[in-house]
């Protein structure tokens, strides 16, 4: 079993819909949680960065962390065709440098 | 400063040849990371520098791989005696500190034929 599980999709939704992307993890030591967006043939781009449990909002994006369930989510409101990309979750503990990544969810927003 | 720069963007090499990639991080970032990504997978950690010191190297990295960061500025990743299994996207990222997200470059896509 991988340390971080993420549904590869693809997830296809109509423009304007609310999108929910999720990751589950097994290591209770993880404290820092990130969401990255990756367009084809590009490097990942940081969208959200959260520490421990709770919610964080930035524009149309909301990140949620539930450490008790070892579950993190990214919500995208008013989705746009330009949001079509692969979304990767990443996380790490306090005492190491390595990020542990999910495999990514491919998101398609249909105009 | 336009972000993290990686060169070349794409490299095709024959099996057994050596290749070297370069990464120029954001100038004020003292932390630099190398990752490898294959299709449909998340990035896989290779190595980490804080300034010029290489502080961590993945156990998955064979002796054919070496990385340097002279003077704590740009970094190079060299792969010796390339194998077809080395074909991947090689990503470089930099950060200002441990509690900040990384900024990635666009990567170098290596194809070993």
PDB file of C-alpha atoms in Angstrom:
ATOM      1  CA  UNK A   1       0.000   0.000   0.000  1.00  0.00           C
ATOM      2  CA  UNK A   2       1.286   3.449  -0.918  1.00  0.00           C
ATOM      3  CA  UNK A   3       1.746   6.057   1.798  1.00  0.00           C
ATOM      4  CA  UNK A   4      -0.446   8.501  -0.129  1.00  0.00           C
ATOM      5  CA  UNK A   5      -3.416   7.359  -2.212  1.00  0.00           C
ATOM      6  CA  UNK A   6      -5.061   9.522  -4.843  1.00  0.00           C
ATOM      7  CA  UNK A   7      -7.659   8.546  -7.419  1.00  0.00           C
ATOM      8  CA  UNK A   8      -6.060   9.007 -10.860  1.00  0.00           C
ATOM      9  CA  UNK A   9      -9.360   9.919 -12.553  1.00  0.00           C
ATOM     10  CA  UNK A  10      -9.979  11.350 -15.019  1.00  0.00           C
ATOM     11  CA  UNK A  11     -12.606  13.456 -13.325  1.00  0.00           C
ATOM     12  CA  UNK A  12     -14.764  15.293 -15.856  1.00  0.00           C
ATOM     13  CA  UNK A  13     -17.150  18.060 -14.760  1.00  0.00           C
ATOM     14  CA  UNK A  14     -18.997  20.891 -16.528  1.00  0.00           C
ATOM     15  CA  UNK A  15     -17.734  24.449 -16.347  1.00  0.00           C
ATOM     16  CA  UNK A  16     -18.940  26.263 -13.248  1.00  0.00           C
ATOM     17  CA  UNK A  17     -19.230  23.123 -11.110  1.00  0.00           C
ATOM     18  CA  UNK A  18     -17.640  22.690  -7.703  1.00  0.00           C
ATOM     19  CA  UNK A  19     -14.791  20.191  -7.873  1.00  0.00           C
ATOM     20  CA  UNK A  20     -13.677  18.019  -4.980  1.00  0.00           C
ATOM     21  CA  UNK A  21     -10.267  16.331  -5.096  1.00  0.00           C
ATOM     22  CA  UNK A  22      -9.037  14.071  -2.309  1.00  0.00           C
ATOM     23  CA  UNK A  23      -6.066  12.181  -0.916  1.00  0.00           C
ATOM     24  CA  UNK A  24      -5.768   9.688   1.889  1.00  0.00           C
ATOM     25  CA  UNK A  25      -2.575   8.858   3.712  1.00  0.00           C
ATOM     26  CA  UNK A  26      -1.311   6.364   6.226  1.00  0.00           C
ATOM     27  CA  UNK A  27       1.523   8.139   8.087  1.00  0.00           C
ATOM     28  CA  UNK A  28       0.224   9.993  11.136  1.00  0.00           C
ATOM     29  CA  UNK A  29       3.510  11.948  11.325  1.00  0.00           C
ATOM     30  CA  UNK A  30       2.618  14.044   8.286  1.00  0.00           C
ATOM     31  CA  UNK A  31       2.107  17.674   9.303  1.00  0.00           C
ATOM     32  CA  UNK A  32       2.536  19.736   6.136  1.00  0.00           C
ATOM     33  CA  UNK A  33       0.095  19.284   3.278  1.00  0.00           C
ATOM     34  CA  UNK A  34       0.263  20.757  -0.183  1.00  0.00           C
ATOM     35  CA  UNK A  35      -1.704  20.758  -3.398  1.00  0.00           C
ATOM     36  CA  UNK A  36       0.011  21.256  -6.724  1.00  0.00           C
ATOM     37  CA  UNK A  37      -1.402  21.723 -10.206  1.00  0.00           C
ATOM     38  CA  UNK A  38       0.509  20.320 -13.159  1.00  0.00           C
ATOM     39  CA  UNK A  39      -0.195  21.075 -16.785  1.00  0.00           C
ATOM     40  CA  UNK A  40       1.042  18.677 -19.456  1.00  0.00           C
ATOM     41  CA  UNK A  41       4.832  18.798 -19.917  1.00  0.00           C
ATOM     42  CA  UNK A  42       5.234  21.403 -17.162  1.00  0.00           C
ATOM     43  CA  UNK A  43       6.503  21.275 -13.600  1.00  0.00           C
ATOM     44  CA  UNK A  44       4.053  21.229 -10.678  1.00  0.00           C
ATOM     45  CA  UNK A  45       2.767  24.622  -9.479  1.00  0.00           C
ATOM     46  CA  UNK A  46       1.997  25.160  -5.806  1.00  0.00           C
ATOM     47  CA  UNK A  47      -1.671  25.993  -5.165  1.00  0.00           C
ATOM     48  CA  UNK A  48      -2.199  25.523  -1.434  1.00  0.00           C
ATOM     49  CA  UNK A  49       0.035  24.907   1.585  1.00  0.00           C
ATOM     50  CA  UNK A  50      -1.412  24.020   4.995  1.00  0.00           C
ATOM     51  CA  UNK A  51      -0.025  22.956   8.346  1.00  0.00           C
ATOM     52  CA  UNK A  52      -1.801  20.404  10.540  1.00  0.00           C
ATOM     53  CA  UNK A  53      -5.597  20.247  10.518  1.00  0.00           C
ATOM     54  CA  UNK A  54      -8.098  22.835   9.379  1.00  0.00           C
ATOM     55  CA  UNK A  55      -9.228  24.795   6.357  1.00  0.00           C
ATOM     56  CA  UNK A  56      -7.477  27.323   4.180  1.00  0.00           C
ATOM     57  CA  UNK A  57      -9.071  29.409   1.444  1.00  0.00           C
ATOM     58  CA  UNK A  58      -7.430  31.266  -1.439  1.00  0.00           C
ATOM     59  CA  UNK A  59      -9.707  32.674  -4.092  1.00  0.00           C
ATOM     60  CA  UNK A  60     -11.639  29.830  -5.710  1.00  0.00           C
ATOM     61  CA  UNK A  61      -9.574  27.186  -3.899  1.00  0.00           C
ATOM     62  CA  UNK A  62     -10.182  25.710  -0.452  1.00  0.00           C
ATOM     63  CA  UNK A  63      -7.934  23.127   1.170  1.00  0.00           C
ATOM     64  CA  UNK A  64      -9.122  20.973   4.051  1.00  0.00           C
ATOM     65  CA  UNK A  65      -7.070  18.684   6.274  1.00  0.00           C
ATOM     66  CA  UNK A  66      -8.631  16.110   8.596  1.00  0.00           C
ATOM     67  CA  UNK A  67      -5.748  14.477  10.429  1.00  0.00           C
ATOM     68  CA  UNK A  68      -8.030  12.265  12.495  1.00  0.00           C
ATOM     69  CA  UNK A  69      -9.231  10.599   9.296  1.00  0.00           C
ATOM     70  CA  UNK A  70      -5.905  11.019   7.458  1.00  0.00           C
ATOM     71  CA  UNK A  71      -7.790  12.693   4.637  1.00  0.00           C
ATOM     72  CA  UNK A  72      -7.166  15.910   2.732  1.00  0.00           C
ATOM     73  CA  UNK A  73      -9.308  17.670   0.161  1.00  0.00           C
ATOM     74  CA  UNK A  74      -9.062  20.457  -2.378  1.00  0.00           C
ATOM     75  CA  UNK A  75     -12.234  22.212  -3.502  1.00  0.00           C
ATOM     76  CA  UNK A  76     -12.396  24.354  -6.620  1.00  0.00           C
ATOM     77  CA  UNK A  77     -15.389  26.682  -6.960  1.00  0.00           C
ATOM     78  CA  UNK A  78     -16.685  28.062 -10.256  1.00  0.00           C
ATOM     79  CA  UNK A  79     -14.428  25.715 -12.196  1.00  0.00           C
ATOM     80  CA  UNK A  80     -13.023  26.959 -15.506  1.00  0.00           C
ATOM     81  CA  UNK A  81     -11.665  25.112 -18.561  1.00  0.00           C
ATOM     82  CA  UNK A  82      -8.247  26.541 -17.637  1.00  0.00           C
ATOM     83  CA  UNK A  83      -8.416  24.479 -14.420  1.00  0.00           C
ATOM     84  CA  UNK A  84      -8.085  21.326 -16.539  1.00  0.00           C
ATOM     85  CA  UNK A  85      -4.827  19.772 -15.353  1.00  0.00           C
ATOM     86  CA  UNK A  86      -3.462  17.063 -13.079  1.00  0.00           C
ATOM     87  CA  UNK A  87      -3.748  17.867  -9.367  1.00  0.00           C
ATOM     88  CA  UNK A  88      -1.170  16.327  -7.039  1.00  0.00           C
ATOM     89  CA  UNK A  89      -1.230  16.213  -3.278  1.00  0.00           C
ATOM     90  CA  UNK A  90       2.044  16.153  -1.343  1.00  0.00           C
ATOM     91  CA  UNK A  91       2.887  15.963   2.325  1.00  0.00           C
ATOM     92  CA  UNK A  92       5.728  15.575   4.803  1.00  0.00           C
ATOM     93  CA  UNK A  93       6.475  15.313   8.493  1.00  0.00           C
ATOM     94  CA  UNK A  94       8.255  17.788  10.745  1.00  0.00           C
ATOM     95  CA  UNK A  95      11.649  16.171  10.645  1.00  0.00           C
ATOM     96  CA  UNK A  96      12.293  15.284   7.036  1.00  0.00           C
ATOM     97  CA  UNK A  97      12.805  17.143   3.808  1.00  0.00           C
ATOM     98  CA  UNK A  98      11.190  14.775   1.375  1.00  0.00           C
ATOM     99  CA  UNK A  99       7.721  15.330   0.089  1.00  0.00           C
ATOM    100  CA  UNK A 100       5.612  12.209  -0.324  1.00  0.00           C
ATOM    101  CA  UNK A 101       3.333  12.564  -3.317  1.00  0.00           C
ATOM    102  CA  UNK A 102       0.085  11.165  -4.559  1.00  0.00           C
ATOM    103  CA  UNK A 103       0.013   9.968  -8.161  1.00  0.00           C
ATOM    104  CA  UNK A 104      -2.245  12.860  -9.197  1.00  0.00           C
ATOM    105  CA  UNK A 105      -5.856  13.224 -10.350  1.00  0.00           C
ATOM    106  CA  UNK A 106      -6.493  14.311 -13.918  1.00  0.00           C
ATOM    107  CA  UNK A 107      -9.259  16.922 -13.985  1.00  0.00           C
ATOM    108  CA  UNK A 108     -11.176  17.896 -17.127  1.00  0.00           C
ATOM    109  CA  UNK A 109     -13.504  20.917 -17.101  1.00  0.00           C
ATOM    110  CA  UNK A 110     -15.905  20.794 -20.041  1.00  0.00           C
ATOM    111  CA  UNK A 111     -16.971  24.178 -21.508  1.00  0.00           C
TER     112      UNK A 111
ATOM    113  CA  UNK B   1      13.884  36.678 -11.494  1.00  0.00           C
ATOM    114  CA  UNK B   2      11.604  34.525 -13.613  1.00  0.00           C
ATOM    115  CA  UNK B   3      11.517  31.430 -11.426  1.00  0.00           C
ATOM    116  CA  UNK B   4      13.363  28.133 -11.533  1.00  0.00           C
ATOM    117  CA  UNK B   5      15.093  27.507 -14.838  1.00  0.00           C
ATOM    118  CA  UNK B   6      16.075  24.070 -16.137  1.00  0.00           C
ATOM    119  CA  UNK B   7      18.158  23.197 -19.158  1.00  0.00           C
ATOM    120  CA  UNK B   8      17.907  21.475 -21.502  1.00  0.00           C
ATOM    121  CA  UNK B   9      14.140  21.056 -21.797  1.00  0.00           C
ATOM    122  CA  UNK B  10      14.495  17.775 -23.615  1.00  0.00           C
ATOM    123  CA  UNK B  11      17.438  15.386 -23.976  1.00  0.00           C
ATOM    124  CA  UNK B  12      17.576  12.283 -26.151  1.00  0.00           C
ATOM    125  CA  UNK B  13      20.582  10.060 -25.551  1.00  0.00           C
ATOM    126  CA  UNK B  14      21.761   6.596 -26.423  1.00  0.00           C
ATOM    127  CA  UNK B  15      21.983   3.960 -23.731  1.00  0.00           C
ATOM    128  CA  UNK B  16      25.357   4.031 -22.037  1.00  0.00           C
ATOM    129  CA  UNK B  17      26.008   7.727 -22.596  1.00  0.00           C
ATOM    130  CA  UNK B  18      26.418  10.276 -19.808  1.00  0.00           C
ATOM    131  CA  UNK B  19      24.066  13.233 -19.492  1.00  0.00           C
ATOM    132  CA  UNK B  20      24.117  16.377 -17.366  1.00  0.00           C
ATOM    133  CA  UNK B  21      21.215  18.650 -16.501  1.00  0.00           C
ATOM    134  CA  UNK B  22      21.358  22.136 -15.050  1.00  0.00           C
ATOM    135  CA  UNK B  23      19.034  23.921 -12.643  1.00  0.00           C
ATOM    136  CA  UNK B  24      19.093  27.633 -11.781  1.00  0.00           C
ATOM    137  CA  UNK B  25      16.923  28.198  -8.699  1.00  0.00           C
ATOM    138  CA  UNK B  26      15.261  31.410  -7.596  1.00  0.00           C
ATOM    139  CA  UNK B  27      18.175  33.536  -6.411  1.00  0.00           C
ATOM    140  CA  UNK B  28      17.110  34.016  -2.791  1.00  0.00           C
ATOM    141  CA  UNK B  29      16.201  30.346  -2.277  1.00  0.00           C
ATOM    142  CA  UNK B  30      18.855  28.434  -0.340  1.00  0.00           C
ATOM    143  CA  UNK B  31      17.144  25.025  -0.619  1.00  0.00           C
ATOM    144  CA  UNK B  32      17.233  23.041  -3.832  1.00  0.00           C
ATOM    145  CA  UNK B  33      15.646  19.696  -4.609  1.00  0.00           C
ATOM    146  CA  UNK B  34      15.827  17.229  -7.483  1.00  0.00           C
ATOM    147  CA  UNK B  35      12.885  14.955  -8.230  1.00  0.00           C
ATOM    148  CA  UNK B  36      12.147  12.448 -10.983  1.00  0.00           C
ATOM    149  CA  UNK B  37       8.681  11.904 -12.417  1.00  0.00           C
ATOM    150  CA  UNK B  38       7.398   9.211 -14.741  1.00  0.00           C
ATOM    151  CA  UNK B  39       4.100   9.277 -16.595  1.00  0.00           C
ATOM    152  CA  UNK B  40       1.076   8.922 -14.340  1.00  0.00           C
ATOM    153  CA  UNK B  41       3.091   9.121 -11.142  1.00  0.00           C
ATOM    154  CA  UNK B  42       3.893  11.792  -8.608  1.00  0.00           C
ATOM    155  CA  UNK B  43       7.445  13.109  -8.362  1.00  0.00           C
ATOM    156  CA  UNK B  44      10.015  10.869  -6.660  1.00  0.00           C
ATOM    157  CA  UNK B  45      12.647  12.473  -4.416  1.00  0.00           C
ATOM    158  CA  UNK B  46      16.256  12.224  -5.580  1.00  0.00           C
ATOM    159  CA  UNK B  47      18.342  14.644  -3.525  1.00  0.00           C
ATOM    160  CA  UNK B  48      18.316  17.868  -1.499  1.00  0.00           C
ATOM    161  CA  UNK B  49      20.778  20.732  -1.025  1.00  0.00           C
ATOM    162  CA  UNK B  50      20.857  23.466   1.559  1.00  0.00           C
ATOM    163  CA  UNK B  51      23.193  26.064   0.111  1.00  0.00           C
ATOM    164  CA  UNK B  52      26.130  24.037  -1.246  1.00  0.00           C
ATOM    165  CA  UNK B  53      25.720  21.089   1.139  1.00  0.00           C
ATOM    166  CA  UNK B  54      24.001  17.944  -0.117  1.00  0.00           C
ATOM    167  CA  UNK B  55      22.029  16.953   2.974  1.00  0.00           C
ATOM    168  CA  UNK B  56      20.017  14.038   1.734  1.00  0.00           C
ATOM    169  CA  UNK B  57      20.137  11.557  -1.118  1.00  0.00           C
ATOM    170  CA  UNK B  58      17.497   8.977  -1.922  1.00  0.00           C
ATOM    171  CA  UNK B  59      18.424   5.361  -1.329  1.00  0.00           C
ATOM    172  CA  UNK B  60      16.792   4.704  -4.671  1.00  0.00           C
ATOM    173  CA  UNK B  61      19.526   6.718  -6.367  1.00  0.00           C
ATOM    174  CA  UNK B  62      22.204   4.462  -7.765  1.00  0.00           C
ATOM    175  CA  UNK B  63      25.890   5.334  -7.908  1.00  0.00           C
ATOM    176  CA  UNK B  64      25.365   6.386 -11.524  1.00  0.00           C
ATOM    177  CA  UNK B  65      23.639   9.529 -10.314  1.00  0.00           C
ATOM    178  CA  UNK B  66      25.506  12.491  -8.866  1.00  0.00           C
ATOM    179  CA  UNK B  67      24.496  16.045  -8.100  1.00  0.00           C
ATOM    180  CA  UNK B  68      26.413  19.164  -7.196  1.00  0.00           C
ATOM    181  CA  UNK B  69      25.610  22.692  -6.167  1.00  0.00           C
ATOM    182  CA  UNK B  70      28.854  24.661  -6.231  1.00  0.00           C
ATOM    183  CA  UNK B  71      28.761  27.931  -4.282  1.00  0.00           C
ATOM    184  CA  UNK B  72      25.153  27.309  -3.384  1.00  0.00           C
ATOM    185  CA  UNK B  73      23.827  28.712  -6.644  1.00  0.00           C
ATOM    186  CA  UNK B  74      22.972  26.576  -9.684  1.00  0.00           C
ATOM    187  CA  UNK B  75      22.948  22.794  -9.492  1.00  0.00           C
ATOM    188  CA  UNK B  76      23.816  20.011 -11.899  1.00  0.00           C
ATOM    189  CA  UNK B  77      22.529  16.446 -12.002  1.00  0.00           C
ATOM    190  CA  UNK B  78      24.646  13.923 -13.894  1.00  0.00           C
ATOM    191  CA  UNK B  79      23.627  10.440 -14.910  1.00  0.00           C
ATOM    192  CA  UNK B  80      26.404   8.145 -16.027  1.00  0.00           C
ATOM    193  CA  UNK B  81      25.965   5.107 -18.278  1.00  0.00           C
ATOM    194  CA  UNK B  82      22.301   5.876 -18.888  1.00  0.00           C
ATOM    195  CA  UNK B  83      19.770   3.032 -19.021  1.00  0.00           C
ATOM    196  CA  UNK B  84      16.327   2.951 -20.597  1.00  0.00           C
ATOM    197  CA  UNK B  85      14.804   2.962 -17.115  1.00  0.00           C
ATOM    198  CA  UNK B  86      16.284   6.422 -16.579  1.00  0.00           C
ATOM    199  CA  UNK B  87      13.819   7.865 -19.090  1.00  0.00           C
ATOM    200  CA  UNK B  88      11.698  10.319 -17.100  1.00  0.00           C
ATOM    201  CA  UNK B  89      11.085  13.985 -16.387  1.00  0.00           C
ATOM    202  CA  UNK B  90      13.754  15.380 -14.065  1.00  0.00           C
ATOM    203  CA  UNK B  91      12.394  18.227 -11.965  1.00  0.00           C
ATOM    204  CA  UNK B  92      14.267  20.801  -9.947  1.00  0.00           C
ATOM    205  CA  UNK B  93      12.613  22.836  -7.200  1.00  0.00           C
ATOM    206  CA  UNK B  94      13.767  25.517  -4.794  1.00  0.00           C
ATOM    207  CA  UNK B  95      12.459  26.994  -1.543  1.00  0.00           C
ATOM    208  CA  UNK B  96      13.399  29.643   0.994  1.00  0.00           C
ATOM    209  CA  UNK B  97      12.980  27.446   4.026  1.00  0.00           C
ATOM    210  CA  UNK B  98      11.614  24.176   5.378  1.00  0.00           C
ATOM    211  CA  UNK B  99       8.116  25.468   5.952  1.00  0.00           C
ATOM    212  CA  UNK B 100       7.527  26.864   2.520  1.00  0.00           C
ATOM    213  CA  UNK B 101       6.215  25.207  -0.593  1.00  0.00           C
ATOM    214  CA  UNK B 102       8.554  24.476  -3.429  1.00  0.00           C
ATOM    215  CA  UNK B 103       8.755  26.334  -6.728  1.00  0.00           C
ATOM    216  CA  UNK B 104       9.388  23.879  -9.529  1.00  0.00           C
ATOM    217  CA  UNK B 105      11.039  24.383 -12.877  1.00  0.00           C
ATOM    218  CA  UNK B 106       9.517  23.049 -16.093  1.00  0.00           C
ATOM    219  CA  UNK B 107      11.761  20.002 -15.967  1.00  0.00           C
ATOM    220  CA  UNK B 108      14.138  18.206 -18.306  1.00  0.00           C
ATOM    221  CA  UNK B 109      12.596  15.303 -20.179  1.00  0.00           C
ATOM    222  CA  UNK B 110      15.148  12.541 -20.697  1.00  0.00           C
ATOM    223  CA  UNK B 111      14.630   9.867 -23.323  1.00  0.00           C
ATOM    224  CA  UNK B 112      17.154   7.022 -23.430  1.00  0.00           C
ATOM    225  CA  UNK B 113      17.056   5.043 -26.674  1.00  0.00           C
TER     226      UNK B 113
END
